[in-house]
Coordinates of C-alpha atoms in Angstrom, one line a residue:
M1 CA 0.0 0.0 0.0
K2 CA 1.3 3.4 -1.0
R3 CA 1.4 6.0 1.7
L4 CA 1.9 9.7 0.9
A5 CA 2.6 12.3 3.5
V6 CA 2.7 16.0 2.7
P7 CA 5.4 17.8 4.8
L8 CA 3.8 20.2 7.1
L9 CA 5.3 22.5 9.8
L10 CA 3.7 21.0 12.9
S11 CA 4.4 21.9 16.5
V12 CA 6.1 19.5 18.7
C13 CA 3.0 19.0 20.8
V14 CA 1.2 17.5 17.8
S15 CA 3.7 14.7 17.6
I16 CA 2.8 13.9 21.2
V17 CA -0.9 13.5 20.2
I18 CA -0.3 11.2 17.2
R19 CA 2.1 8.7 18.6
G20 CA 0.6 5.4 19.6
Q21 CA -3.0 4.5 19.3
N22 CA -6.2 6.4 19.8
P23 CA -5.9 7.7 23.3
S24 CA -9.4 6.6 24.2
P25 CA -11.2 3.4 23.1
N26 CA -14.6 5.2 23.5
P27 CA -16.3 6.6 20.4
G28 CA -16.4 10.4 20.6
D29 CA -13.4 10.8 22.8
F30 CA -10.8 11.4 20.0
G31 CA -11.4 14.9 18.7
P32 CA -15.1 15.1 19.5
D33 CA -17.3 17.4 17.5
P34 CA -19.8 18.5 20.2
A35 CA -23.0 20.0 19.0
N36 CA -24.6 22.8 20.9
I37 CA -27.7 20.8 21.0
P38 CA -28.8 18.2 23.6
A39 CA -27.5 14.7 23.0
P40 CA -30.4 12.5 22.1
T41 CA -31.6 9.7 24.3
A42 CA -34.0 8.1 21.9
P43 CA -34.5 7.9 18.1
T44 CA -36.2 10.9 16.4
A45 CA -39.4 10.0 14.6
P46 CA -39.2 10.1 10.8
P47 CA -41.4 12.5 8.9
A48 CA -45.0 11.4 9.0
G49 CA -46.4 10.2 5.7
V50 CA -43.0 10.1 4.0
P51 CA -41.8 6.7 2.7
M52 CA -38.6 5.1 3.8
L53 CA -36.1 5.0 1.0
A54 CA -35.6 1.6 -0.7
F55 CA -32.1 1.1 0.7
H56 CA -30.4 -1.3 3.1
F57 CA -27.1 -1.1 5.1
G58 CA -24.1 -2.7 3.4
A59 CA -20.7 -3.8 4.8
R60 CA -19.0 -0.8 6.3
P61 CA -15.5 0.3 5.1
L62 CA -12.9 -0.9 7.6
P63 CA -10.1 1.3 8.9
P64 CA -6.6 0.4 7.6
L65 CA -3.2 -0.3 9.2
G66 CA -4.7 -2.0 12.3
Q67 CA -6.1 1.4 13.4
K68 CA -9.5 2.5 14.5
F69 CA -11.2 5.5 13.0
G70 CA -11.3 8.6 15.0
N71 CA -14.6 10.4 14.7
V72 CA -15.4 10.4 10.9
A73 CA -16.0 14.0 9.8
A74 CA -16.5 13.6 6.0
V75 CA -16.7 11.4 3.0
A76 CA -16.3 12.3 -0.7
F77 CA -15.9 10.7 -4.1
T78 CA -13.0 11.2 -6.5
P79 CA -13.7 11.6 -10.2
E80 CA -12.9 7.9 -10.6
G81 CA -15.6 7.0 -8.1
H82 CA -13.2 6.2 -5.3
L83 CA -14.3 6.8 -1.7
L84 CA -12.3 9.3 0.4
V85 CA -12.7 9.3 4.2
F86 CA -11.5 12.2 6.4
N87 CA -11.4 11.2 10.1
R88 CA -10.0 12.3 13.4
N89 CA -7.3 9.6 14.0
A90 CA -4.2 11.5 13.2
Q91 CA -2.4 8.5 11.9
I92 CA -4.9 7.6 9.2
E93 CA -6.7 11.0 8.7
M94 CA -7.2 10.6 4.9
V95 CA -8.0 7.2 3.4
E96 CA -8.9 6.3 -0.2
Y97 CA -10.9 3.2 -0.9
D98 CA -12.2 1.7 -4.2
A99 CA -15.8 2.5 -5.1
T100 CA -17.1 -0.5 -3.1
G101 CA -15.4 0.8 0.1
S102 CA -13.9 -2.7 0.6
K103 CA -10.3 -2.2 -0.7
V104 CA -7.9 0.4 0.8
L105 CA -6.0 2.1 -2.0
R106 CA -3.8 4.4 0.1
V107 CA -3.5 6.2 3.4
F108 CA -2.2 9.7 3.0
N109 CA -1.6 13.1 4.7
P110 CA -1.5 11.8 8.3
N111 CA -2.0 14.6 10.8
I112 CA -2.8 17.2 8.2
A113 CA -5.5 18.6 10.6
I114 CA -6.1 18.7 14.3
N115 CA -9.9 18.7 13.9
P116 CA -10.9 17.5 10.4
H117 CA -14.3 18.8 9.3
A118 CA -15.1 19.2 5.6
L119 CA -14.0 17.2 2.6
R120 CA -15.0 18.1 -1.0
V121 CA -13.7 17.2 -4.4
D122 CA -13.9 19.8 -7.2
R123 CA -14.5 19.1 -10.9
Y124 CA -10.8 18.9 -11.5
G125 CA -10.2 16.2 -8.9
N126 CA -8.7 18.6 -6.4
I127 CA -9.4 17.7 -2.7
W128 CA -10.5 20.5 -0.4
A129 CA -10.3 19.9 3.4
S130 CA -11.0 22.1 6.4
D131 CA -9.6 22.1 9.9
A132 CA -12.3 23.5 12.2
Y133 CA -10.0 24.1 15.1
W134 CA -6.8 25.3 13.5
N135 CA -9.0 27.5 11.3
V136 CA -7.5 26.6 7.9
L137 CA -8.7 25.4 4.6
F138 CA -6.5 23.2 2.3
K139 CA -6.7 22.8 -1.4
L140 CA -4.8 19.6 -2.4
N141 CA -4.2 18.0 -5.8
S142 CA -5.4 14.4 -6.4
K143 CA -2.1 13.2 -5.0
G144 CA -2.7 14.9 -1.7
E145 CA -0.1 17.6 -2.2
V146 CA -1.0 21.0 -0.8
L147 CA -1.7 23.6 -3.6
M148 CA -3.1 26.3 -1.3
M149 CA -3.7 26.9 2.3
L150 CA -6.1 29.7 3.4
G151 CA -6.3 31.0 7.0
K152 CA -3.7 31.4 9.7
R153 CA -3.1 28.2 11.5
G154 CA -4.2 28.3 15.1
E155 CA -5.5 31.9 15.0
N156 CA -8.6 33.8 14.4
G157 CA -9.4 37.5 14.8
A158 CA -12.2 40.1 14.9
W159 CA -14.0 40.6 11.6
N160 CA -13.3 43.7 9.6
D161 CA -15.9 44.5 6.9
A162 CA -13.4 46.7 5.1
A163 CA -11.0 43.9 4.3
W164 CA -10.6 40.2 5.2
N165 CA -8.1 39.7 8.0
G166 CA -6.8 36.5 6.4
M167 CA -8.3 34.4 9.2
F168 CA -11.2 31.9 9.5
N169 CA -13.2 31.3 12.6
Q170 CA -14.1 27.6 12.3
P171 CA -14.3 26.9 8.6
L172 CA -16.8 24.0 8.1
D173 CA -17.6 23.4 4.5
I174 CA -16.9 24.5 0.9
A175 CA -18.9 24.8 -2.4
F176 CA -17.9 25.8 -5.9
D177 CA -19.6 27.6 -8.8
Q178 CA -19.3 27.2 -12.6
D179 CA -16.6 29.9 -12.7
D180 CA -14.5 28.1 -10.0
N181 CA -15.2 30.6 -7.4
F182 CA -15.5 28.9 -4.1
Y183 CA -17.6 29.6 -1.0
V184 CA -16.8 28.8 2.6
V185 CA -19.1 28.7 5.6
Q186 CA -17.8 29.1 9.1
G187 CA -19.0 29.1 12.6
H188 CA -19.4 26.0 14.8
G189 CA -21.4 27.7 17.6
G190 CA -18.4 28.0 19.9
T191 CA -17.8 24.3 20.1
S192 CA -15.4 21.9 18.3
P193 CA -11.9 22.2 19.8
P194 CA -10.7 18.6 20.2
V195 CA -10.3 18.1 23.9
D196 CA -7.5 15.6 23.5
S197 CA -5.3 18.2 21.7
S198 CA -6.6 21.6 22.7
F199 CA -3.2 22.5 24.1
C200 CA -1.6 22.1 20.6
T201 CA -2.2 25.5 19.3
T202 CA -0.3 28.7 18.9
Y203 CA -2.6 30.6 21.2
P204 CA -3.3 30.3 24.9
Y205 CA -5.8 27.7 25.9
A206 CA -8.6 28.9 28.2
A207 CA -11.2 26.6 29.7
R208 CA -14.6 28.1 30.2
P209 CA -17.9 26.6 31.3
D210 CA -19.7 27.8 28.2
R211 CA -16.9 27.5 25.6
H212 CA -14.2 24.9 25.3
A213 CA -11.5 27.3 24.0
V214 CA -10.8 30.9 23.2
A215 CA -8.5 32.0 20.4
A216 CA -6.3 35.0 21.0
R217 CA -4.5 37.7 18.9
P218 CA -7.0 39.4 19.3
P219 CA -9.2 37.2 21.6
V220 CA -12.2 36.1 19.6
V221 CA -14.4 33.2 20.8
Q222 CA -14.3 30.2 18.6
G223 CA -17.4 30.0 16.4
S224 CA -18.6 33.5 17.4
D225 CA -18.7 34.8 13.8
P226 CA -20.9 32.5 11.6
R227 CA -20.4 33.7 8.1
L228 CA -20.7 32.8 4.4
M229 CA -17.6 33.9 2.4
K230 CA -16.8 34.0 -1.3
F231 CA -13.4 33.7 -2.9
D232 CA -12.2 33.6 -6.5
R233 CA -10.4 30.6 -8.0
N234 CA -7.0 31.9 -6.8
G235 CA -8.2 32.3 -3.2
R236 CA -8.7 36.1 -3.4
F237 CA -11.4 37.2 -1.0
I238 CA -14.4 38.7 -2.7
A239 CA -17.3 39.2 -0.2
S240 CA -19.0 37.8 2.9
V241 CA -22.2 38.0 4.8
S242 CA -22.8 37.4 8.5
L243 CA -25.2 34.6 9.5
A244 CA -25.2 35.4 13.2
H245 CA -28.4 34.9 15.2
Q246 CA -29.8 38.1 16.7
T247 CA -30.6 36.3 19.9
G248 CA -30.0 32.9 21.4
P249 CA -27.0 30.6 20.9
F250 CA -24.4 31.0 18.2
A251 CA -25.4 29.8 14.7
T252 CA -23.8 26.6 13.5
I253 CA -23.4 27.2 9.7
H254 CA -22.5 23.6 9.0
T255 CA -22.8 22.9 5.3
I256 CA -23.1 24.4 1.9
V257 CA -23.8 23.3 -1.7
M258 CA -24.4 24.9 -5.1
S259 CA -27.7 23.9 -6.6
P260 CA -28.2 23.1 -10.3
M261 CA -30.0 26.5 -10.6
G262 CA -26.9 28.3 -9.4
E263 CA -28.1 29.0 -5.9
L264 CA -26.1 28.5 -2.7
W265 CA -27.9 26.3 -0.1
V266 CA -26.6 26.8 3.4
G267 CA -27.5 24.7 6.4
D268 CA -27.9 26.4 9.8
R269 CA -27.8 23.3 12.0
N270 CA -28.9 25.0 15.2
A271 CA -31.9 26.6 13.7
K272 CA -32.8 23.5 11.7
K273 CA -33.0 25.8 8.7
L274 CA -31.8 26.0 5.1
I275 CA -30.9 29.4 3.8
V276 CA -30.7 30.1 0.1
F277 CA -28.4 32.8 -1.4
D278 CA -27.5 33.9 -4.9
R279 CA -23.9 34.0 -6.1
N280 CA -23.6 37.6 -4.9
L281 CA -24.5 36.4 -1.4
Q282 CA -27.9 38.0 -1.4
R283 CA -30.3 36.1 0.8
R284 CA -33.3 34.8 -1.3
R285 CA -35.3 32.7 1.1
E286 CA -35.3 30.4 4.1
I287 CA -36.7 26.9 4.5
Q288 CA -37.5 25.6 8.0
E289 CA -36.8 21.9 8.4
N290 CA -37.9 19.8 11.3
Y291 CA -34.5 18.1 11.5
L292 CA -30.8 19.1 11.9
T293 CA -29.5 20.5 8.7
C294 CA -26.0 18.9 9.1
G295 CA -24.7 17.9 5.7
L296 CA -25.9 18.6 2.1
F297 CA -24.9 16.8 -1.1
V298 CA -26.0 17.3 -4.7
D299 CA -25.9 14.0 -6.6
A300 CA -24.9 13.4 -10.3
Q301 CA -28.5 13.9 -11.5
G302 CA -29.0 17.2 -9.6
G303 CA -30.8 15.7 -6.6
L304 CA -30.5 17.1 -3.1
W305 CA -29.6 14.9 -0.1
M306 CA -29.3 15.9 3.6
S307 CA -27.7 14.2 6.6
A308 CA -29.5 15.1 9.8
G309 CA -26.8 14.9 12.3
M310 CA -27.8 13.5 15.7
N311 CA -31.3 12.9 14.3
G312 CA -29.6 9.9 12.8
M313 CA -31.2 9.9 9.4
V314 CA -30.5 10.6 5.7
F315 CA -33.1 12.5 3.7
K316 CA -33.8 12.9 0.0
L317 CA -35.2 16.4 -0.6
D318 CA -36.6 18.3 -3.5
W319 CA -35.4 21.8 -4.3
N320 CA -38.2 23.3 -2.3
G321 CA -36.7 21.6 0.8
K322 CA -39.5 19.1 1.0
V323 CA -38.6 15.6 2.4
L324 CA -39.2 13.0 -0.3
G325 CA -37.8 10.0 1.6
W326 CA -35.7 9.0 4.6
F327 CA -33.4 6.2 5.8
G328 CA -31.6 5.3 9.1
K329 CA -32.1 5.6 12.8
W330 CA -30.3 7.3 15.6
G331 CA -28.6 5.0 18.2
N332 CA -25.4 4.7 20.2
N333 CA -24.4 1.0 19.6
V334 CA -21.1 1.3 17.8
D335 CA -21.3 -2.4 16.8
S336 CA -24.6 -1.9 14.9
N337 CA -25.8 0.3 12.0
D338 CA -27.0 2.9 14.4
I339 CA -26.2 6.4 13.3
G340 CA -24.8 8.5 16.2
E341 CA -24.3 11.6 14.1
A342 CA -24.8 11.7 10.3
H343 CA -22.2 14.4 9.9
Q344 CA -21.7 14.5 6.2
L345 CA -22.6 12.2 3.3
A346 CA -21.7 11.4 -0.3
V347 CA -23.8 9.7 -3.0
S348 CA -22.3 7.6 -5.9
K349 CA -22.7 8.7 -9.5
D350 CA -25.2 5.9 -10.2
L351 CA -27.2 6.9 -7.1
K352 CA -27.0 3.3 -5.8
T353 CA -24.7 3.9 -2.8
V354 CA -24.7 6.5 0.0
Y355 CA -21.8 6.8 2.4
V356 CA -22.4 8.5 5.7
A357 CA -19.7 9.9 8.0
D358 CA -20.6 9.2 11.6
S359 CA -18.7 11.6 13.8
L360 CA -19.9 10.2 17.1
L361 CA -19.7 6.4 16.6
A362 CA -16.5 6.8 14.6
H363 CA -17.4 4.7 11.5
V364 CA -18.5 5.1 7.9
L365 CA -21.9 3.7 7.1
K366 CA -22.7 2.2 3.6
I367 CA -26.3 2.5 2.4
E368 CA -27.1 0.6 -0.7
R369 CA -30.2 0.8 -2.9
N370 CA -32.4 -2.4 -2.9

């Protein structure tokens, strides 16, 4: 098996984190992705009157090299149809499988991120990945070599409407338009520093009862600036819009896709809401959902899919936001096909297979059409 590692300037403390095995055998303990919502104690009811999708669970992809997955943040497909898995075990953070998810093709870029979050593949086969704690976004070529890094590792700063300060505050997802501009959503509601490695940053760590960590230079609370940002193909900042809630908890702007109609669909997980923008970041409409808008995916036929986080389900939606079908069930049995948190998802080109990244039970679920 070929292993490819991209040289990165990492602090000494990171090497302490990655040596040996997962420091905790319990799912959720290795780089947790805490939601600012109550943890469920029972499955959420599926939408009344909506049919269950004609799918079944298949054999799950197995972690390589005798390792265990850390919390699985994201899944994506390469142009060849291979499955990519981005997870929070520093030793096997990026794994490529064949289309069936049964054969490991390579393990690459170990320890590229402290807190992996998003993974998207653009039309050229470039891999885009975000680190929600170190506040950076990577653009990689298909070999996994870094082509671009945006953000300042380990830092955030107060927003300035006159000019981008070059920093993100918890970048969570990426989308692309037909002109290769890209769009980044940020803001994880003040959560998401990985507890096991929260000391491994360039800024002072501060424990607080309501926030897990505070970034300095200048001090800005992690996740306190939920925002949609637009960049050109070369990474030049173009525009942004704040998505902060006027009252209540911080917004968690968790996912973004570009629709076939050229609209940006953004998921505010806290508000269980989809917000639609045009390419100029003008808000067009909002769609209230009854479930957590955690991950969005547009399939090869232009269909919309949504993973519902700790509601434990996958939904097929129409472009009015109506739920057409559902599959899955929340649960906390790591040895079953329970879904602890349907964090992100990816649908194969033939629409026969859906892979779901479970960031709490630390596995990848494979859902196959009957």
